[in-house]
């Protein structure tokens, strides 16, 4: 009698953690193609296309500048540059996590048909967010040129380390949320709600020095937010040439914080991969 059952690997986790990481690497071409597909679908039939990625941060810049600088009086000189240096980081984290959380459910069609490392789906969402990050970086460069703003050149190399730290943490959280969202569809809405207070718990529209002055020795609590050290590095490197406002901690202070985020995020990523592998077994049934 002929056996027409599906291969077992479509409904059960495949291999240990090391095997899964190798599978993701072997399917890197699929990952790149999914990123391209996401970008094409997002701007399909759009007249401006990728220009929308530039207009979005530009509009946010105008709105936040008017509200926090003109109306409320933030007291931060050259506020547009200070704001955008933090928004670059937050937009990457916000868009990446939001889209990655629903990525497995949104791709249920291919998940139920063929086998591939499902981790590729949330990672591809992060990949698309990274493309937008670099496009929005163009707005940052143009803003610096318009204001003729001096950057802190010695701190610019830390931007790479900061981006690595953010991506590892983002990948870990996205893998966890996307797997849980298959079983609990409310997770995607919960993430969207949680990102709002998370934004205001990150020193983007206000200065970290303000928190440091008010909380004193307890200000380290703010550094428990993994996004905060990355934002502080971007602010120090991009806005730091205007030293009257931005925090002036020693170079090693920024490096130490980023290394801690990378170390803890790597542990979290290993845990997320293990959880994802375990929950993946019933993805087909749940979808």
mmCIF file of C-alpha atoms in Angstrom:
data_model
loop_
_atom_site.group_PDB
_atom_site.id
_atom_site.type_symbol
_atom_site.label_atom_id
_atom_site.label_comp_id
_atom_site.label_asym_id
_atom_site.label_seq_id
_atom_site.Cartn_x
_atom_site.Cartn_y
_atom_site.Cartn_z
ATOM 1 C CA UNK A 1 0.000 0.000 0.000
ATOM 2 C CA UNK A 2 1.410 3.379 -1.028
ATOM 3 C CA UNK A 3 2.098 5.869 1.756
ATOM 4 C CA UNK A 4 0.867 9.341 0.803
ATOM 5 C CA UNK A 5 1.609 11.003 4.141
ATOM 6 C CA UNK A 6 3.609 14.219 4.256
ATOM 7 C CA UNK A 7 7.279 14.101 5.271
ATOM 8 C CA UNK A 8 7.600 14.133 9.043
ATOM 9 C CA UNK A 9 9.787 17.218 9.021
ATOM 10 C CA UNK A 10 6.852 19.349 7.928
ATOM 11 C CA UNK A 11 5.162 18.833 11.291
ATOM 12 C CA UNK A 12 8.051 18.184 13.678
ATOM 13 C CA UNK A 13 11.104 20.200 14.689
ATOM 14 C CA UNK A 14 14.194 19.368 12.658
ATOM 15 C CA UNK A 15 17.556 18.846 14.312
ATOM 16 C CA UNK A 16 19.259 20.545 17.227
ATOM 17 C CA UNK A 17 20.112 24.216 17.559
ATOM 18 C CA UNK A 18 23.339 24.021 15.564
ATOM 19 C CA UNK A 19 21.557 22.244 12.733
ATOM 20 C CA UNK A 20 18.878 24.921 12.615
ATOM 21 C CA UNK A 21 21.457 27.694 12.404
ATOM 22 C CA UNK A 22 23.154 25.866 9.508
ATOM 23 C CA UNK A 23 19.776 25.427 7.812
ATOM 24 C CA UNK A 24 19.102 29.157 8.044
ATOM 25 C CA UNK A 25 22.502 29.851 6.507
ATOM 26 C CA UNK A 26 21.893 27.322 3.713
ATOM 27 C CA UNK A 27 18.586 29.025 2.926
ATOM 28 C CA UNK A 28 20.109 32.512 2.867
ATOM 29 C CA UNK A 29 19.150 32.889 -0.799
ATOM 30 C CA UNK A 30 15.516 32.312 0.151
ATOM 31 C CA UNK A 31 15.926 34.906 2.890
ATOM 32 C CA UNK A 32 17.191 37.478 0.383
ATOM 33 C CA UNK A 33 14.386 36.672 -2.052
ATOM 34 C CA UNK A 34 11.760 37.077 0.684
ATOM 35 C CA UNK A 35 13.199 40.495 1.556
ATOM 36 C CA UNK A 36 12.985 41.509 -2.112
ATOM 37 C CA UNK A 37 9.430 40.194 -2.328
ATOM 38 C CA UNK A 38 8.392 42.156 0.762
ATOM 39 C CA UNK A 39 9.826 45.373 -0.646
ATOM 40 C CA UNK A 40 8.222 44.838 -4.061
ATOM 41 C CA UNK A 41 4.799 44.045 -2.597
ATOM 42 C CA UNK A 42 4.932 47.023 -0.243
ATOM 43 C CA UNK A 43 5.543 49.504 -3.051
ATOM 44 C CA UNK A 44 3.671 47.751 -5.850
ATOM 45 C CA UNK A 45 1.762 50.235 -8.044
ATOM 46 C CA UNK A 46 3.217 53.079 -5.978
ATOM 47 C CA UNK A 47 4.258 56.173 -7.923
ATOM 48 C CA UNK A 48 6.863 57.316 -5.396
ATOM 49 C CA UNK A 49 8.077 53.821 -4.509
ATOM 50 C CA UNK A 50 11.027 53.844 -2.112
ATOM 51 C CA UNK A 51 10.689 57.603 -1.684
ATOM 52 C CA UNK A 52 7.957 56.836 0.864
ATOM 53 C CA UNK A 53 10.716 55.473 3.104
ATOM 54 C CA UNK A 54 12.289 58.914 3.024
ATOM 55 C CA UNK A 55 9.057 60.871 3.407
ATOM 56 C CA UNK A 56 7.969 58.945 6.507
ATOM 57 C CA UNK A 57 10.884 59.989 8.772
ATOM 58 C CA UNK A 58 10.838 63.458 7.231
ATOM 59 C CA UNK A 59 7.177 63.900 8.216
ATOM 60 C CA UNK A 60 7.797 62.501 11.707
ATOM 61 C CA UNK A 61 10.670 64.930 12.010
ATOM 62 C CA UNK A 62 8.423 67.900 11.183
ATOM 63 C CA UNK A 63 5.604 66.757 13.510
ATOM 64 C CA UNK A 64 7.817 66.003 16.520
ATOM 65 C CA UNK A 65 9.817 69.177 15.985
ATOM 66 C CA UNK A 66 6.650 71.281 15.982
ATOM 67 C CA UNK A 67 5.156 69.548 19.043
ATOM 68 C CA UNK A 68 8.214 69.115 21.270
ATOM 69 C CA UNK A 69 10.321 72.070 20.192
ATOM 70 C CA UNK A 70 7.890 74.795 19.099
ATOM 71 C CA UNK A 71 4.841 74.064 21.296
ATOM 72 C CA UNK A 72 6.303 72.374 24.372
ATOM 73 C CA UNK A 73 9.805 73.793 24.228
ATOM 74 C CA UNK A 74 12.084 70.782 24.673
ATOM 75 C CA UNK A 75 15.096 72.970 25.421
ATOM 76 C CA UNK A 76 17.279 70.834 23.140
ATOM 77 C CA UNK A 77 19.229 72.825 20.564
ATOM 78 C CA UNK A 78 18.969 71.630 16.970
ATOM 79 C CA UNK A 79 16.207 69.292 18.075
ATOM 80 C CA UNK A 80 15.534 67.807 14.585
ATOM 81 C CA UNK A 81 18.994 66.232 14.509
ATOM 82 C CA UNK A 82 18.766 64.977 18.085
ATOM 83 C CA UNK A 83 15.332 63.499 17.398
ATOM 84 C CA UNK A 84 16.194 61.839 14.113
ATOM 85 C CA UNK A 85 19.336 60.204 15.516
ATOM 86 C CA UNK A 86 17.119 58.325 17.967
ATOM 87 C CA UNK A 87 14.232 57.761 15.563
ATOM 88 C CA UNK A 88 16.519 55.926 13.161
ATOM 89 C CA UNK A 89 17.108 53.261 15.783
ATOM 90 C CA UNK A 90 13.513 53.139 16.977
ATOM 91 C CA UNK A 91 11.981 52.898 13.496
ATOM 92 C CA UNK A 92 14.158 49.891 12.724
ATOM 93 C CA UNK A 93 13.170 48.179 15.965
ATOM 94 C CA UNK A 94 9.498 49.146 15.743
ATOM 95 C CA UNK A 95 8.913 48.167 12.104
ATOM 96 C CA UNK A 96 11.067 45.050 12.357
ATOM 97 C CA UNK A 97 9.306 43.663 15.432
ATOM 98 C CA UNK A 98 5.797 44.614 14.271
ATOM 99 C CA UNK A 99 6.105 42.945 10.877
ATOM 100 C CA UNK A 100 8.125 39.965 12.094
ATOM 101 C CA UNK A 101 5.554 39.073 14.764
ATOM 102 C CA UNK A 102 2.871 38.345 12.156
ATOM 103 C CA UNK A 103 5.213 36.996 9.475
ATOM 104 C CA UNK A 104 4.609 33.256 10.044
ATOM 105 C CA UNK A 105 0.819 33.628 10.126
ATOM 106 C CA UNK A 106 0.886 35.879 7.054
ATOM 107 C CA UNK A 107 2.872 33.225 5.152
ATOM 108 C CA UNK A 108 0.660 30.295 6.117
ATOM 109 C CA UNK A 109 0.264 29.347 2.448
ATOM 110 C CA UNK A 110 3.892 28.374 1.940
ATOM 111 C CA UNK A 111 4.343 27.133 5.508
ATOM 112 C CA UNK A 112 1.737 24.419 4.869
ATOM 113 C CA UNK A 113 3.122 23.397 1.485
ATOM 114 C CA UNK A 114 6.910 23.117 1.588
ATOM 115 C CA UNK A 115 9.610 22.694 4.191
ATOM 116 C CA UNK A 116 12.193 25.357 4.882
ATOM 117 C CA UNK A 117 13.531 26.797 8.128
ATOM 118 C CA UNK A 118 10.544 28.848 9.286
ATOM 119 C CA UNK A 119 12.891 31.219 11.108
ATOM 120 C CA UNK A 120 13.587 32.722 7.697
ATOM 121 C CA UNK A 121 10.155 34.402 7.741
ATOM 122 C CA UNK A 122 10.637 36.747 10.744
ATOM 123 C CA UNK A 123 14.270 37.277 9.742
ATOM 124 C CA UNK A 124 13.177 38.399 6.270
ATOM 125 C CA UNK A 125 10.849 40.952 7.884
ATOM 126 C CA UNK A 126 13.836 42.290 9.817
ATOM 127 C CA UNK A 127 15.864 42.347 6.590
ATOM 128 C CA UNK A 128 13.262 44.557 4.917
ATOM 129 C CA UNK A 129 13.309 46.865 7.960
ATOM 130 C CA UNK A 130 17.110 47.134 7.650
ATOM 131 C CA UNK A 131 16.742 48.277 4.023
ATOM 132 C CA UNK A 132 14.353 51.009 5.166
ATOM 133 C CA UNK A 133 16.797 51.921 7.941
ATOM 134 C CA UNK A 134 19.526 52.711 5.437
ATOM 135 C CA UNK A 135 17.100 54.580 3.181
ATOM 136 C CA UNK A 136 15.983 56.684 6.137
ATOM 137 C CA UNK A 137 19.633 57.245 6.945
ATOM 138 C CA UNK A 138 19.715 59.359 3.782
ATOM 139 C CA UNK A 139 17.311 61.783 5.470
ATOM 140 C CA UNK A 140 19.702 61.923 8.421
ATOM 141 C CA UNK A 141 22.672 62.736 6.193
ATOM 142 C CA UNK A 142 20.710 65.426 4.341
ATOM 143 C CA UNK A 143 19.626 66.963 7.652
ATOM 144 C CA UNK A 144 23.246 67.070 8.832
ATOM 145 C CA UNK A 145 24.272 68.783 5.612
ATOM 146 C CA UNK A 146 21.461 71.338 5.788
ATOM 147 C CA UNK A 147 22.291 72.295 9.388
ATOM 148 C CA UNK A 148 26.056 71.901 8.797
ATOM 149 C CA UNK A 149 26.100 69.925 11.993
ATOM 150 C CA UNK A 150 29.435 68.514 13.274
ATOM 151 C CA UNK A 151 29.325 64.823 14.198
ATOM 152 C CA UNK A 152 31.550 63.116 16.771
ATOM 153 C CA UNK A 153 33.857 61.320 14.334
ATOM 154 C CA UNK A 154 35.598 59.199 16.961
ATOM 155 C CA UNK A 155 32.250 57.685 17.982
ATOM 156 C CA UNK A 156 31.045 56.819 14.464
ATOM 157 C CA UNK A 157 32.619 53.316 14.520
ATOM 158 C CA UNK A 158 30.344 52.514 17.484
ATOM 159 C CA UNK A 159 27.345 52.845 15.168
ATOM 160 C CA UNK A 160 28.258 49.491 13.626
ATOM 161 C CA UNK A 161 28.524 47.852 17.052
ATOM 162 C CA UNK A 162 25.242 49.460 18.064
ATOM 163 C CA UNK A 163 23.490 48.197 14.945
ATOM 164 C CA UNK A 164 24.773 44.674 15.575
ATOM 165 C CA UNK A 165 23.507 44.795 19.161
ATOM 166 C CA UNK A 166 20.076 45.991 18.052
ATOM 167 C CA UNK A 167 19.745 43.364 15.300
ATOM 168 C CA UNK A 168 20.640 40.474 17.608
ATOM 169 C CA UNK A 169 18.104 41.622 20.188
ATOM 170 C CA UNK A 170 15.496 42.291 17.495
ATOM 171 C CA UNK A 171 16.019 38.838 15.966
ATOM 172 C CA UNK A 172 15.628 37.151 19.357
ATOM 173 C CA UNK A 173 12.406 38.960 20.292
ATOM 174 C CA UNK A 174 10.976 38.590 16.774
ATOM 175 C CA UNK A 175 11.533 34.825 16.714
ATOM 176 C CA UNK A 176 9.802 34.453 20.075
ATOM 177 C CA UNK A 177 6.844 36.670 19.201
ATOM 178 C CA UNK A 178 6.312 35.205 15.728
ATOM 179 C CA UNK A 179 6.224 31.644 17.091
ATOM 180 C CA UNK A 180 3.872 32.516 19.960
ATOM 181 C CA UNK A 181 1.638 34.494 17.575
ATOM 182 C CA UNK A 182 0.831 31.294 15.680
ATOM 183 C CA UNK A 183 -0.878 29.947 18.791
ATOM 184 C CA UNK A 184 -2.020 33.254 20.327
ATOM 185 C CA UNK A 185 -3.073 35.643 17.554
ATOM 186 C CA UNK A 186 -3.571 38.422 20.097
ATOM 187 C CA UNK A 187 0.198 38.590 20.452
ATOM 188 C CA UNK A 188 0.531 40.761 17.367
ATOM 189 C CA UNK A 189 -1.888 43.339 18.796
ATOM 190 C CA UNK A 190 -0.211 43.136 22.191
ATOM 191 C CA UNK A 191 3.170 43.894 20.623
ATOM 192 C CA UNK A 192 1.758 46.942 18.840
ATOM 193 C CA UNK A 193 0.346 48.261 22.127
ATOM 194 C CA UNK A 194 3.539 47.486 24.085
ATOM 195 C CA UNK A 195 5.687 49.386 21.576
ATOM 196 C CA UNK A 196 3.972 52.677 22.450
ATOM 197 C CA UNK A 197 5.071 52.872 26.133
ATOM 198 C CA UNK A 198 8.381 51.265 25.106
ATOM 199 C CA UNK A 199 9.002 54.256 22.835
ATOM 200 C CA UNK A 200 8.508 56.746 25.662
ATOM 201 C CA UNK A 201 10.682 54.635 27.975
ATOM 202 C CA UNK A 202 13.511 55.209 25.505
ATOM 203 C CA UNK A 203 15.270 58.630 25.579
ATOM 204 C CA UNK A 204 14.383 59.770 22.073
ATOM 205 C CA UNK A 205 12.125 62.815 22.492
ATOM 206 C CA UNK A 206 13.883 63.785 25.710
ATOM 207 C CA UNK A 207 17.485 63.702 26.899
ATOM 208 C CA UNK A 208 18.964 60.850 28.924
ATOM 209 C CA UNK A 209 20.700 63.516 30.989
ATOM 210 C CA UNK A 210 17.258 64.613 32.189
ATOM 211 C CA UNK A 211 16.642 61.099 33.556
ATOM 212 C CA UNK A 212 20.164 60.943 34.937
ATOM 213 C CA UNK A 213 19.643 64.207 36.850
ATOM 214 C CA UNK A 214 16.263 63.179 38.266
ATOM 215 C CA UNK A 215 17.029 59.560 39.171
ATOM 216 C CA UNK A 216 20.688 59.968 40.058
ATOM 217 C CA UNK A 217 22.237 56.633 40.995
ATOM 218 C CA UNK A 218 19.014 54.836 39.962
ATOM 219 C CA UNK A 219 19.273 55.975 36.344
ATOM 220 C CA UNK A 220 20.852 52.607 35.461
ATOM 221 C CA UNK A 221 17.291 51.247 35.422
ATOM 222 C CA UNK A 222 16.819 52.955 32.048
ATOM 223 C CA UNK A 223 19.734 50.946 30.666
ATOM 224 C CA UNK A 224 17.776 47.742 31.298
ATOM 225 C CA UNK A 225 15.913 48.669 28.133
ATOM 226 C CA UNK A 226 18.183 47.081 25.461
ATOM 227 C CA UNK A 227 17.229 49.741 22.923
ATOM 228 C CA UNK A 228 18.441 52.589 25.153
ATOM 229 C CA UNK A 229 22.230 51.907 24.890
ATOM 230 C CA UNK A 230 21.906 51.758 21.095
ATOM 231 C CA UNK A 231 19.973 55.042 20.969
ATOM 232 C CA UNK A 232 22.528 56.705 23.255
ATOM 233 C CA UNK A 233 25.373 55.651 20.971
ATOM 234 C CA UNK A 234 23.616 57.034 17.885
ATOM 235 C CA UNK A 235 22.898 60.284 19.702
ATOM 236 C CA UNK A 236 26.496 60.570 20.919
ATOM 237 C CA UNK A 237 27.964 59.879 17.481
ATOM 238 C CA UNK A 238 25.542 61.877 15.308
ATOM 239 C CA UNK A 239 24.409 64.661 17.620
ATOM 240 C CA UNK A 240 27.443 64.551 19.910
ATOM 241 C CA UNK A 241 29.309 67.276 18.077
ATOM 242 C CA UNK A 242 26.903 69.652 19.817
ATOM 243 C CA UNK A 243 28.196 68.825 23.283
ATOM 244 C CA UNK A 244 26.140 71.367 25.226
ATOM 245 C CA UNK A 245 23.139 69.020 25.239
ATOM 246 C CA UNK A 246 24.086 65.409 24.625
ATOM 247 C CA UNK A 247 25.406 63.130 27.370
ATOM 248 C CA UNK A 248 29.197 63.135 27.750
ATOM 249 C CA UNK A 249 30.027 59.729 29.204
ATOM 250 C CA UNK A 250 33.453 58.125 28.628
ATOM 251 C CA UNK A 251 33.998 56.121 25.453
ATOM 252 C CA UNK A 252 34.289 52.856 27.389
ATOM 253 C CA UNK A 253 30.857 53.474 28.957
ATOM 254 C CA UNK A 254 29.137 53.186 25.577
ATOM 255 C CA UNK A 255 31.239 50.203 24.559
ATOM 256 C CA UNK A 256 30.514 48.396 27.831
ATOM 257 C CA UNK A 257 26.763 48.899 27.470
ATOM 258 C CA UNK A 258 26.741 47.628 23.901
ATOM 259 C CA UNK A 259 28.822 44.576 24.790
ATOM 260 C CA UNK A 260 26.387 43.738 27.597
ATOM 261 C CA UNK A 261 23.430 44.058 25.206
ATOM 262 C CA UNK A 262 25.161 41.838 22.641
ATOM 263 C CA UNK A 263 26.041 39.180 25.228
ATOM 264 C CA UNK A 264 22.570 39.020 26.787
ATOM 265 C CA UNK A 265 20.839 39.242 23.402
ATOM 266 C CA UNK A 266 22.930 36.335 22.102
ATOM 267 C CA UNK A 267 21.772 34.195 25.018
ATOM 268 C CA UNK A 268 18.192 35.318 24.367
ATOM 269 C CA UNK A 269 18.596 34.499 20.668
ATOM 270 C CA UNK A 270 19.733 30.946 21.461
ATOM 271 C CA UNK A 271 16.717 30.570 23.744
ATOM 272 C CA UNK A 272 14.410 32.015 21.062
ATOM 273 C CA UNK A 273 15.719 29.587 18.440
ATOM 274 C CA UNK A 274 15.137 26.676 20.808
ATOM 275 C CA UNK A 275 11.581 27.823 21.600
ATOM 276 C CA UNK A 276 10.832 28.469 17.934
ATOM 277 C CA UNK A 277 12.091 24.995 17.008
ATOM 278 C CA UNK A 278 9.905 23.430 19.673
ATOM 279 C CA UNK A 279 6.748 25.357 18.778
ATOM 280 C CA UNK A 280 7.264 24.877 15.052
ATOM 281 C CA UNK A 281 6.129 21.272 15.317
ATOM 282 C CA UNK A 282 2.442 22.209 15.244
ATOM 283 C CA UNK A 283 2.585 25.247 12.984
ATOM 284 C CA UNK A 284 0.866 23.343 10.161
ATOM 285 C CA UNK A 285 -2.031 22.304 12.384
ATOM 286 C CA UNK A 286 -2.482 25.772 13.888
ATOM 287 C CA UNK A 287 -2.355 27.544 10.538
#
